[in-house]
């Protein structure tokens, strides 16, 4: 059910507020010192896996909305509508006639599989486990982005996420057989160029707020992609001149690469929702549940295989130390609680907005979210003003707007009767 028109400005405002808080609160966590705070090499809170887990807890909060809605429908609405008509003559409840009983539908004649008006069947039973696939992609993408956020400013993080449209476009063509036109490809080139310029802007100027330690523990992580990341960072710190620039480039590459997993998540959701019928808010709830279970199991395995070793102690996979930091330092614990609330709120308000406005309007709102994050980061002193970053942001916005047909390419304006196919039939479900 779509929201009333009068509530749209409120929902959009709350969606923007919670979306901005997601990124800023996560960056706020990364800036909290947890060890050696009085030395020249303080150690900051660096627990991207725990941050991924807290995101899924926020998504599971959607089940609370489902529960409250169900209780409201069961008790409040039923009392308003739950009366039985009485016969005007006898004052008794009317009964069905023989003809009505004859015309009543036969339960045995019902189809075994009930489909909605779009030909989709209800997602239930073991089929719900299909949502674990996009959850796994969400885990990989979110964890990589959380690591990348350790190296870059919040605004660069949010702008780099604009590379998502590139991978969604490519995957939709390869796997969903969508068709992209020339202006779509041109807009993707603009998006990639914008991400490159944003990364260059961050690398050219030092960012005093992005000072992570070694991202992964020592030799215990060879089995993981993180070993390669660790070697790159070590070499970056050994380079004379500006090692922080290389760390910024590494962070941008990790965030941009994470969009591959996020795009895979969107394409998998599109495939599943194209075949099965399920409410979007329940989709977020199921993915939050599956993602939390997978993340916790992975945390336990990585903790006892890497985190308890001498090389892995106090690293990304030391779950015990991460939990201690989260419960010992009030700022970290409070920000974790607020992140869970903001993520749950962002999903709820975002889905409410999506049911009322178009997908193109949703992308415009998300662009405003990036702008607000940049402005707040500048106001808090988390980063410095960069003209080159404005150029990259402008390319990102123009490319995204052109892709979503908010603005037309110069040569398209002269064409008539242009037919396009939506990139994704279902609007992507926002998670963070």
GROMACS .gro file of N, CA and C in nm, residues 22-172:
model
  453
   22UNK      N    1   2.385   0.640   0.831
   22UNK     CA    2   2.451   0.511   0.811
   22UNK      C    3   2.600   0.528   0.785
   23UNK      N    4   2.631   0.613   0.688
   23UNK     CA    5   2.771   0.633   0.650
   23UNK      C    6   2.849   0.710   0.755
   24UNK      N    7   2.790   0.818   0.805
   24UNK     CA    8   2.862   0.903   0.900
   24UNK      C    9   2.888   0.832   1.033
   25UNK      N   10   2.791   0.754   1.080
   25UNK     CA   11   2.810   0.682   1.206
   25UNK      C   12   2.915   0.572   1.192
   26UNK      N   13   2.917   0.506   1.075
   26UNK     CA   14   3.019   0.404   1.053
   26UNK      C   15   3.158   0.466   1.049
   27UNK      N   16   3.170   0.582   0.982
   27UNK     CA   17   3.299   0.652   0.980
   27UNK      C   18   3.335   0.701   1.120
   28UNK      N   19   3.235   0.745   1.196
   28UNK     CA   20   3.259   0.788   1.333
   28UNK      C   21   3.318   0.674   1.416
   29UNK      N   22   3.268   0.553   1.395
   29UNK     CA   23   3.324   0.437   1.465
   29UNK      C   24   3.470   0.416   1.430
   30UNK      N   25   3.501   0.430   1.301
   30UNK     CA   26   3.639   0.407   1.255
   30UNK      C   27   3.737   0.507   1.314
   31UNK      N   28   3.689   0.621   1.359
   31UNK     CA   29   3.777   0.726   1.411
   31UNK      C   30   3.796   0.717   1.562
   32UNK      N   31   3.738   0.616   1.626
   32UNK     CA   32   3.751   0.602   1.771
   32UNK      C   33   3.880   0.528   1.807
   33UNK      N   34   3.961   0.591   1.890
   33UNK     CA   35   4.086   0.531   1.933
   33UNK      C   36   4.058   0.427   2.043
   34UNK      N   37   4.122   0.311   2.029
   34UNK     CA   38   4.099   0.202   2.126
   34UNK      C   39   4.226   0.160   2.198
   35UNK      N   40   4.343   0.195   2.146
   35UNK     CA   41   4.470   0.159   2.211
   35UNK      C   42   4.576   0.264   2.177
   36UNK      N   43   4.670   0.281   2.269
   36UNK     CA   44   4.785   0.370   2.246
   36UNK      C   45   4.742   0.509   2.203
   37UNK      N   46   4.639   0.561   2.267
   37UNK     CA   47   4.582   0.689   2.225
   37UNK      C   48   4.675   0.806   2.254
   38UNK      N   49   4.767   0.790   2.350
   38UNK     CA   50   4.857   0.900   2.388
   38UNK      C   51   4.991   0.893   2.316
   39UNK      N   52   5.003   0.801   2.221
   39UNK     CA   53   5.128   0.785   2.148
   39UNK      C   54   5.116   0.845   2.008
   40UNK      N   55   5.227   0.837   1.933
   40UNK     CA   56   5.226   0.889   1.796
   40UNK      C   57   5.160   0.792   1.698
   41UNK      N   58   5.134   0.671   1.742
   41UNK     CA   59   5.071   0.571   1.655
   41UNK      C   60   4.950   0.511   1.726
   42UNK      N   61   4.843   0.589   1.741
   42UNK     CA   62   4.723   0.536   1.807
   42UNK      C   63   4.656   0.430   1.722
   43UNK      N   64   4.587   0.338   1.787
   43UNK     CA   65   4.516   0.232   1.718
   43UNK      C   66   4.366   0.262   1.724
   44UNK      N   67   4.303   0.258   1.607
   44UNK     CA   68   4.162   0.292   1.597
   44UNK      C   69   4.076   0.167   1.589
   45UNK      N   70   3.946   0.187   1.605
   45UNK     CA   71   3.850   0.077   1.595
   45UNK      C   72   3.843   0.030   1.450
   46UNK      N   73   3.885  -0.094   1.426
   46UNK     CA   74   3.890  -0.148   1.291
   46UNK      C   75   3.829  -0.288   1.293
   47UNK      N   76   3.699  -0.293   1.288
   47UNK     CA   77   3.626  -0.420   1.293
   47UNK      C   78   3.520  -0.423   1.184
   48UNK      N   79   3.561  -0.433   1.056
   48UNK     CA   80   3.464  -0.430   0.947
   48UNK      C   81   3.368  -0.548   0.948
   49UNK      N   82   3.413  -0.664   1.000
   49UNK     CA   83   3.323  -0.780   1.004
   49UNK      C   84   3.213  -0.758   1.107
   50UNK      N   85   3.249  -0.704   1.223
   50UNK     CA   86   3.147  -0.672   1.323
   50UNK      C   87   3.051  -0.566   1.272
   51UNK      N   88   3.102  -0.471   1.195
   51UNK     CA   89   3.016  -0.369   1.137
   51UNK      C   90   2.918  -0.429   1.036
   52UNK      N   91   2.963  -0.532   0.964
   52UNK     CA   92   2.873  -0.603   0.874
   52UNK      C   93   2.762  -0.674   0.953
   53UNK      N   94   2.801  -0.736   1.065
   53UNK     CA   95   2.702  -0.806   1.148
   53UNK      C   96   2.598  -0.709   1.203
   54UNK      N   97   2.642  -0.591   1.247
   54UNK     CA   98   2.546  -0.496   1.302
   54UNK      C   99   2.453  -0.442   1.193
   55UNK      N  100   2.499  -0.439   1.069
   55UNK     CA  101   2.411  -0.400   0.960
   55UNK      C  102   2.298  -0.501   0.944
   56UNK      N  103   2.332  -0.631   0.952
   56UNK     CA  104   2.229  -0.733   0.937
   56UNK      C  105   2.132  -0.733   1.055
   57UNK      N  106   2.181  -0.697   1.173
   57UNK     CA  107   2.088  -0.683   1.286
   57UNK      C  108   1.987  -0.574   1.257
   58UNK      N  109   2.034  -0.464   1.198
   58UNK     CA  110   1.942  -0.357   1.160
   58UNK      C  111   1.840  -0.402   1.056
   59UNK      N  112   1.883  -0.484   0.961
   59UNK     CA  113   1.791  -0.534   0.860
   59UNK      C  114   1.689  -0.629   0.922
   60UNK      N  115   1.734  -0.709   1.020
   60UNK     CA  116   1.638  -0.799   1.086
   60UNK      C  117   1.532  -0.721   1.161
   61UNK      N  118   1.561  -0.594   1.193
   61UNK     CA  119   1.460  -0.511   1.257
   61UNK      C  120   1.336  -0.491   1.174
   62UNK      N  121   1.346  -0.520   1.043
   62UNK     CA  122   1.227  -0.511   0.957
   62UNK      C  123   1.119  -0.609   1.002
   63UNK      N  124   1.161  -0.720   1.065
   63UNK     CA  125   1.062  -0.815   1.114
   63UNK      C  126   0.977  -0.755   1.225
   64UNK      N  127   1.032  -0.659   1.298
   64UNK     CA  128   0.954  -0.591   1.401
   64UNK      C  129   0.841  -0.511   1.337
   65UNK      N  130   0.870  -0.447   1.225
   65UNK     CA  131   0.766  -0.373   1.152
   65UNK      C  132   0.659  -0.469   1.101
   66UNK      N  133   0.702  -0.584   1.048
   66UNK     CA  134   0.607  -0.685   1.000
   66UNK      C  135   0.519  -0.735   1.113
   67UNK      N  136   0.580  -0.758   1.230
   67UNK     CA  137   0.504  -0.806   1.345
   67UNK      C  138   0.403  -0.703   1.392
   68UNK      N  139   0.444  -0.578   1.404
   68UNK     CA  140   0.353  -0.473   1.447
   68UNK      C  141   0.239  -0.454   1.347
   69UNK      N  142   0.272  -0.462   1.219
   69UNK     CA  143   0.168  -0.450   1.116
   69UNK      C  144   0.069  -0.565   1.124
   70UNK      N  145   0.121  -0.685   1.151
   70UNK     CA  146   0.033  -0.801   1.162
   70UNK      C  147  -0.058  -0.790   1.284
   71UNK      N  148  -0.002  -0.745   1.396
   71UNK     CA  149  -0.083  -0.728   1.517
   71UNK      C  150  -0.189  -0.620   1.497
   72UNK      N  151  -0.153  -0.513   1.429
   72UNK     CA  152  -0.250  -0.406   1.402
   72UNK      C  153  -0.365  -0.458   1.315
   73UNK      N  154  -0.329  -0.535   1.212
   73UNK     CA  155  -0.432  -0.590   1.124
   73UNK      C  156  -0.521  -0.689   1.196
   74UNK      N  157  -0.460  -0.767   1.286
   74UNK     CA  158  -0.536  -0.873   1.353
   74UNK      C  159  -0.630  -0.820   1.459
   75UNK      N  160  -0.586  -0.722   1.536
   75UNK     CA  161  -0.664  -0.678   1.651
   75UNK      C  162  -0.739  -0.547   1.625
   76UNK      N  163  -0.673  -0.449   1.569
   76UNK     CA  164  -0.737  -0.319   1.551
   76UNK      C  165  -0.831  -0.321   1.432
   77UNK      N  166  -0.779  -0.362   1.315
   77UNK     CA  167  -0.864  -0.361   1.196
   77UNK      C  168  -0.978  -0.460   1.207
   78UNK      N  169  -0.954  -0.576   1.271
   78UNK     CA  170  -1.060  -0.676   1.283
   78UNK      C  171  -1.174  -0.626   1.372
   79UNK      N  172  -1.143  -0.545   1.471
   79UNK     CA  173  -1.248  -0.490   1.557
   79UNK      C  174  -1.333  -0.389   1.484
   80UNK      N  175  -1.268  -0.316   1.392
   80UNK     CA  176  -1.344  -0.216   1.316
   80UNK      C  177  -1.434  -0.282   1.212
   81UNK      N  178  -1.382  -0.391   1.153
   81UNK     CA  179  -1.458  -0.455   1.045
   81UNK      C  180  -1.526  -0.584   1.090
   82UNK      N  181  -1.494  -0.632   1.208
   82UNK     CA  182  -1.540  -0.764   1.248
   82UNK      C  183  -1.679  -0.766   1.307
   83UNK      N  184  -1.779  -0.734   1.230
   83UNK     CA  185  -1.917  -0.748   1.274
   83UNK      C  186  -1.989  -0.839   1.177
   84UNK      N  187  -2.094  -0.901   1.223
   84UNK     CA  188  -2.171  -0.993   1.141
   84UNK      C  189  -2.309  -0.936   1.115
   85UNK      N  190  -2.348  -0.933   0.990
   85UNK     CA  191  -2.478  -0.877   0.953
   85UNK      C  192  -2.590  -0.966   1.006
   86UNK      N  193  -2.699  -0.906   1.059
   86UNK     CA  194  -2.814  -0.979   1.110
   86UNK      C  195  -2.934  -0.960   1.016
   87UNK      N  196  -3.016  -1.059   1.011
   87UNK     CA  197  -3.135  -1.050   0.928
   87UNK      C  198  -3.229  -0.943   0.983
   88UNK      N  199  -3.280  -0.861   0.895
   88UNK     CA  200  -3.368  -0.751   0.938
   88UNK      C  201  -3.501  -0.803   0.991
   89UNK      N  202  -3.538  -0.924   0.953
   89UNK     CA  203  -3.668  -0.977   0.993
   89UNK      C  204  -3.656  -1.060   1.120
   90UNK      N  205  -3.563  -1.156   1.117
   90UNK     CA  206  -3.552  -1.249   1.230
   90UNK      C  207  -3.450  -1.207   1.334
   91UNK      N  208  -3.359  -1.118   1.294
   91UNK     CA  209  -3.254  -1.078   1.387
   91UNK      C  210  -3.148  -1.184   1.405
   92UNK      N  211  -3.143  -1.284   1.315
   92UNK     CA  212  -3.044  -1.390   1.323
   92UNK      C  213  -2.946  -1.378   1.208
   93UNK      N  214  -2.839  -1.451   1.221
   93UNK     CA  215  -2.737  -1.448   1.117
   93UNK      C  216  -2.788  -1.522   0.996
   94UNK      N  217  -2.787  -1.460   0.878
   94UNK     CA  218  -2.836  -1.526   0.758
   94UNK      C  219  -2.747  -1.643   0.721
   95UNK      N  220  -2.808  -1.748   0.669
   95UNK     CA  221  -2.733  -1.867   0.627
   95UNK      C  222  -2.738  -1.878   0.476
   96UNK      N  223  -2.643  -1.955   0.424
   96UNK     CA  224  -2.635  -1.970   0.279
   96UNK      C  225  -2.749  -2.058   0.230
   97UNK      N  226  -2.802  -2.025   0.114
   97UNK     CA  227  -2.909  -2.103   0.052
   97UNK      C  228  -2.848  -2.222  -0.018
   98UNK      N  229  -2.937  -2.311  -0.062
   98UNK     CA  230  -2.888  -2.429  -0.132
   98UNK      C  231  -2.816  -2.392  -0.260
   99UNK      N  232  -2.870  -2.289  -0.332
   99UNK     CA  233  -2.807  -2.247  -0.456
   99UNK      C  234  -2.667  -2.191  -0.430
  100UNK      N  235  -2.654  -2.113  -0.319
  100UNK     CA  236  -2.524  -2.055  -0.287
  100UNK      C  237  -2.424  -2.163  -0.252
  101UNK      N  238  -2.475  -2.269  -0.180
  101UNK     CA  239  -2.387  -2.377  -0.144
  101UNK      C  240  -2.343  -2.454  -0.268
  102UNK      N  241  -2.435  -2.465  -0.365
  102UNK     CA  242  -2.401  -2.536  -0.487
  102UNK      C  243  -2.296  -2.461  -0.567
  103UNK      N  244  -2.306  -2.324  -0.567
  103UNK     CA  245  -2.214  -2.242  -0.644
  103UNK      C  246  -2.084  -2.214  -0.571
  104UNK      N  247  -2.075  -2.255  -0.445
  104UNK     CA  248  -1.952  -2.229  -0.368
  104UNK      C  249  -1.835  -2.303  -0.432
  105UNK      N  250  -1.718  -2.242  -0.433
  105UNK     CA  251  -1.603  -2.307  -0.497
  105UNK      C  252  -1.562  -2.433  -0.423
  106UNK      N  253  -1.522  -2.531  -0.500
  106UNK     CA  254  -1.477  -2.657  -0.446
  106UNK      C  255  -1.330  -2.646  -0.407
  107UNK      N  256  -1.297  -2.669  -0.278
  107UNK     CA  257  -1.156  -2.658  -0.238
  107UNK      C  258  -1.066  -2.750  -0.317
  108UNK      N  259  -1.117  -2.867  -0.361
  108UNK     CA  260  -1.035  -2.960  -0.435
  108UNK      C  261  -1.004  -2.910  -0.575
  109UNK      N  262  -1.081  -2.811  -0.622
  109UNK     CA  263  -1.060  -2.759  -0.757
  109UNK      C  264  -0.955  -2.649  -0.761
  110UNK      N  265  -0.903  -2.608  -0.645
  110UNK     CA  266  -0.803  -2.502  -0.643
  110UNK      C  267  -0.671  -2.554  -0.699
  111UNK      N  268  -0.596  -2.469  -0.770
  111UNK     CA  269  -0.467  -2.512  -0.824
  111UNK      C  270  -0.368  -2.539  -0.712
  112UNK      N  271  -0.274  -2.632  -0.740
  112UNK     CA  272  -0.174  -2.665  -0.640
  112UNK      C  273  -0.078  -2.549  -0.617
  113UNK      N  274  -0.050  -2.472  -0.721
  113UNK     CA  275   0.039  -2.358  -0.712
  113UNK      C  276  -0.040  -2.232  -0.746
  114UNK      N  277  -0.052  -2.144  -0.650
  114UNK     CA  278  -0.127  -2.020  -0.668
  114UNK      C  279  -0.031  -1.911  -0.714
  115UNK      N  280  -0.066  -1.845  -0.826
  115UNK     CA  281   0.016  -1.740  -0.881
  115UNK      C  282  -0.056  -1.607  -0.872
  116UNK      N  283   0.022  -1.499  -0.859
  116UNK     CA  284  -0.039  -1.367  -0.855
  116UNK      C  285  -0.066  -1.318  -0.996
  117UNK      N  286  -0.106  -1.191  -1.008
  117UNK     CA  287  -0.141  -1.139  -1.139
  117UNK      C  288  -0.022  -1.131  -1.233
  118UNK      N  289   0.100  -1.132  -1.179
  118UNK     CA  290   0.220  -1.127  -1.262
  118UNK      C  291   0.278  -1.266  -1.289
  119UNK      N  292   0.206  -1.369  -1.249
  119UNK     CA  293   0.252  -1.505  -1.275
  119UNK      C  294   0.356  -1.554  -1.178
  120UNK      N  295   0.372  -1.488  -1.064
  120UNK     CA  296   0.472  -1.528  -0.965
  120UNK      C  297   0.405  -1.608  -0.854
  121UNK      N  298   0.478  -1.706  -0.801
  121UNK     CA  299   0.426  -1.789  -0.694
  121UNK      C  300   0.481  -1.736  -0.561
  122UNK      N  301   0.411  -1.767  -0.454
  122UNK     CA  302   0.449  -1.716  -0.322
  122UNK      C  303   0.580  -1.781  -0.277
  123UNK      N  304   0.668  -1.699  -0.222
  123UNK     CA  305   0.795  -1.748  -0.170
  123UNK      C  306   0.774  -1.802  -0.029
  124UNK      N  307   0.781  -1.933  -0.014
  124UNK     CA  308   0.761  -1.994   0.116
  124UNK      C  309   0.831  -2.129   0.119
  125UNK      N  310   0.838  -2.186   0.238
  125UNK     CA  311   0.903  -2.316   0.253
  125UNK      C  312   1.053  -2.306   0.229
  126UNK      N  313   1.108  -2.411   0.170
  126UNK     CA  314   1.251  -2.416   0.145
  126UNK      C  315   1.295  -2.312   0.043
  127UNK      N  316   1.203  -2.263  -0.037
  127UNK     CA  317   1.239  -2.163  -0.137
  127UNK      C  318   1.292  -2.035  -0.074
  128UNK      N  319   1.257  -2.011   0.053
  128UNK     CA  320   1.305  -1.891   0.122
  128UNK      C  321   1.458  -1.892   0.131
  129UNK      N  322   1.518  -2.012   0.132
  129UNK     CA  323   1.663  -2.021   0.141
  129UNK      C  324   1.733  -1.959   0.020
  130UNK      N  325   1.660  -1.938  -0.088
  130UNK     CA  326   1.720  -1.872  -0.204
  130UNK      C  327   1.771  -1.733  -0.169
  131UNK      N  328   1.707  -1.669  -0.072
  131UNK     CA  329   1.749  -1.534  -0.033
  131UNK      C  330   1.883  -1.535   0.040
  132UNK      N  331   1.933  -1.653   0.074
  132UNK     CA  332   2.067  -1.660   0.134
  132UNK      C  333   2.175  -1.626   0.032
  133UNK      N  334   2.145  -1.644  -0.098
  133UNK     CA  335   2.243  -1.613  -0.202
  133UNK      C  336   2.272  -1.464  -0.209
  134UNK      N  337   2.170  -1.377  -0.222
  134UNK     CA  338   2.202  -1.233  -0.217
  134UNK      C  339   2.258  -1.189  -0.083
  135UNK      N  340   2.222  -1.260   0.024
  135UNK     CA  341   2.279  -1.226   0.155
  135UNK      C  342   2.430  -1.249   0.156
  136UNK      N  343   2.475  -1.358   0.094
  136UNK     CA  344   2.618  -1.386   0.086
  136UNK      C  345   2.691  -1.278   0.007
  137UNK      N  346   2.630  -1.232  -0.101
  137UNK     CA  347   2.689  -1.122  -0.179
  137UNK      C  348   2.693  -0.994  -0.095
  138UNK      N  349   2.588  -0.973  -0.016
  138UNK     CA  350   2.582  -0.854   0.069
  138UNK      C  351   2.694  -0.857   0.173
  139UNK      N  352   2.723  -0.976   0.227
  139UNK     CA  353   2.831  -0.989   0.325
  139UNK      C  354   2.964  -0.949   0.264
  140UNK      N  355   2.994  -1.004   0.146
  140UNK     CA  356   3.122  -0.974   0.081
  140UNK      C  357   3.133  -0.826   0.045
  141UNK      N  358   3.027  -0.772  -0.014
  141UNK     CA  359   3.031  -0.633  -0.055
  141UNK      C  360   3.040  -0.536   0.062
  142UNK      N  361   2.959  -0.559   0.165
  142UNK     CA  362   2.959  -0.468   0.280
  142UNK      C  363   3.090  -0.473   0.356
  143UNK      N  364   3.147  -0.593   0.373
  143UNK     CA  365   3.274  -0.604   0.446
  143UNK      C  366   3.385  -0.533   0.371
  144UNK      N  367   3.392  -0.551   0.240
  144UNK     CA  368   3.493  -0.482   0.161
  144UNK      C  369   3.477  -0.330   0.170
  145UNK      N  370   3.352  -0.284   0.164
  145UNK     CA  371   3.329  -0.140   0.174
  145UNK      C  372   3.366  -0.087   0.312
  146UNK      N  373   3.340  -0.165   0.416
  146UNK     CA  374   3.377  -0.122   0.551
  146UNK      C  375   3.529  -0.113   0.566
  147UNK      N  376   3.600  -0.206   0.501
  147UNK     CA  377   3.747  -0.197   0.503
  147UNK      C  378   3.792  -0.074   0.425
  148UNK      N  379   3.732  -0.052   0.307
  148UNK     CA  380   3.770   0.063   0.227
  148UNK      C  381   3.744   0.195   0.297
  149UNK      N  382   3.638   0.199   0.378
  149UNK     CA  383   3.605   0.322   0.449
  149UNK      C  384   3.712   0.358   0.552
  150UNK      N  385   3.791   0.260   0.595
  150UNK     CA  386   3.901   0.290   0.687
  150UNK      C  387   4.007   0.377   0.622
  151UNK      N  388   4.015   0.374   0.489
  151UNK     CA  389   4.122   0.441   0.417
  151UNK      C  390   4.081   0.574   0.356
  152UNK      N  391   3.952   0.600   0.344
  152UNK     CA  392   3.908   0.719   0.270
  152UNK      C  393   3.809   0.799   0.355
  153UNK      N  394   3.782   0.920   0.309
  153UNK     CA  395   3.683   1.004   0.373
  153UNK      C  396   3.543   0.953   0.341
  154UNK      N  397   3.447   0.995   0.423
  154UNK     CA  398   3.310   0.945   0.408
  154UNK      C  399   3.251   0.984   0.273
  155UNK      N  400   3.278   1.105   0.225
  155UNK     CA  401   3.220   1.149   0.099
  155UNK      C  402   3.279   1.073  -0.019
  156UNK      N  403   3.411   1.046  -0.015
  156UNK     CA  404   3.473   0.968  -0.122
  156UNK      C  405   3.416   0.826  -0.123
  157UNK      N  406   3.395   0.773  -0.004
  157UNK     CA  407   3.332   0.640   0.008
  157UNK      C  408   3.196   0.638  -0.060
  158UNK      N  409   3.113   0.738  -0.030
  158UNK     CA  410   2.978   0.740  -0.085
  158UNK      C  411   2.979   0.764  -0.235
  159UNK      N  412   3.069   0.851  -0.282
  159UNK     CA  413   3.076   0.878  -0.426
  159UNK      C  414   3.126   0.757  -0.502
  160UNK      N  415   3.224   0.686  -0.447
  160UNK     CA  416   3.279   0.569  -0.515
  160UNK      C  417   3.174   0.460  -0.531
  161UNK      N  418   3.078   0.456  -0.438
  161UNK     CA  419   2.971   0.358  -0.450
  161UNK      C  420   2.886   0.382  -0.574
  162UNK      N  421   2.903   0.498  -0.638
  162UNK     CA  422   2.832   0.524  -0.763
  162UNK      C  423   2.872   0.430  -0.875
  163UNK      N  424   2.987   0.359  -0.858
  163UNK     CA  425   3.028   0.261  -0.959
  163UNK      C  426   2.930   0.144  -0.967
  164UNK      N  427   2.838   0.136  -0.872
  164UNK     CA  428   2.740   0.027  -0.871
  164UNK      C  429   2.662   0.019  -1.003
  165UNK      N  430   2.625   0.135  -1.058
  165UNK     CA  431   2.543   0.135  -1.179
  165UNK      C  432   2.617   0.069  -1.295
  166UNK      N  433   2.751   0.077  -1.296
  166UNK     CA  434   2.829   0.012  -1.402
  166UNK      C  435   2.811  -0.139  -1.398
  167UNK      N  436   2.830  -0.198  -1.281
  167UNK     CA  437   2.823  -0.344  -1.271
  167UNK      C  438   2.680  -0.394  -1.281
  168UNK      N  439   2.584  -0.317  -1.230
  168UNK     CA  440   2.444  -0.356  -1.247
  168UNK      C  441   2.409  -0.359  -1.395
  169UNK      N  442   2.457  -0.258  -1.469
  169UNK     CA  443   2.431  -0.255  -1.612
  169UNK      C  444   2.492  -0.373  -1.685
  170UNK      N  445   2.618  -0.403  -1.656
  170UNK     CA  446   2.685  -0.515  -1.722
  170UNK      C  447   2.619  -0.647  -1.688
  171UNK      N  448   2.593  -0.671  -1.560
  171UNK     CA  449   2.533  -0.797  -1.518
  171UNK      C  450   2.391  -0.814  -1.572
  172UNK      N  451   2.319  -0.704  -1.583
  172UNK     CA  452   2.182  -0.712  -1.635
  172UNK      C  453   2.183  -0.753  -1.782
   0.00000   0.00000   0.00000
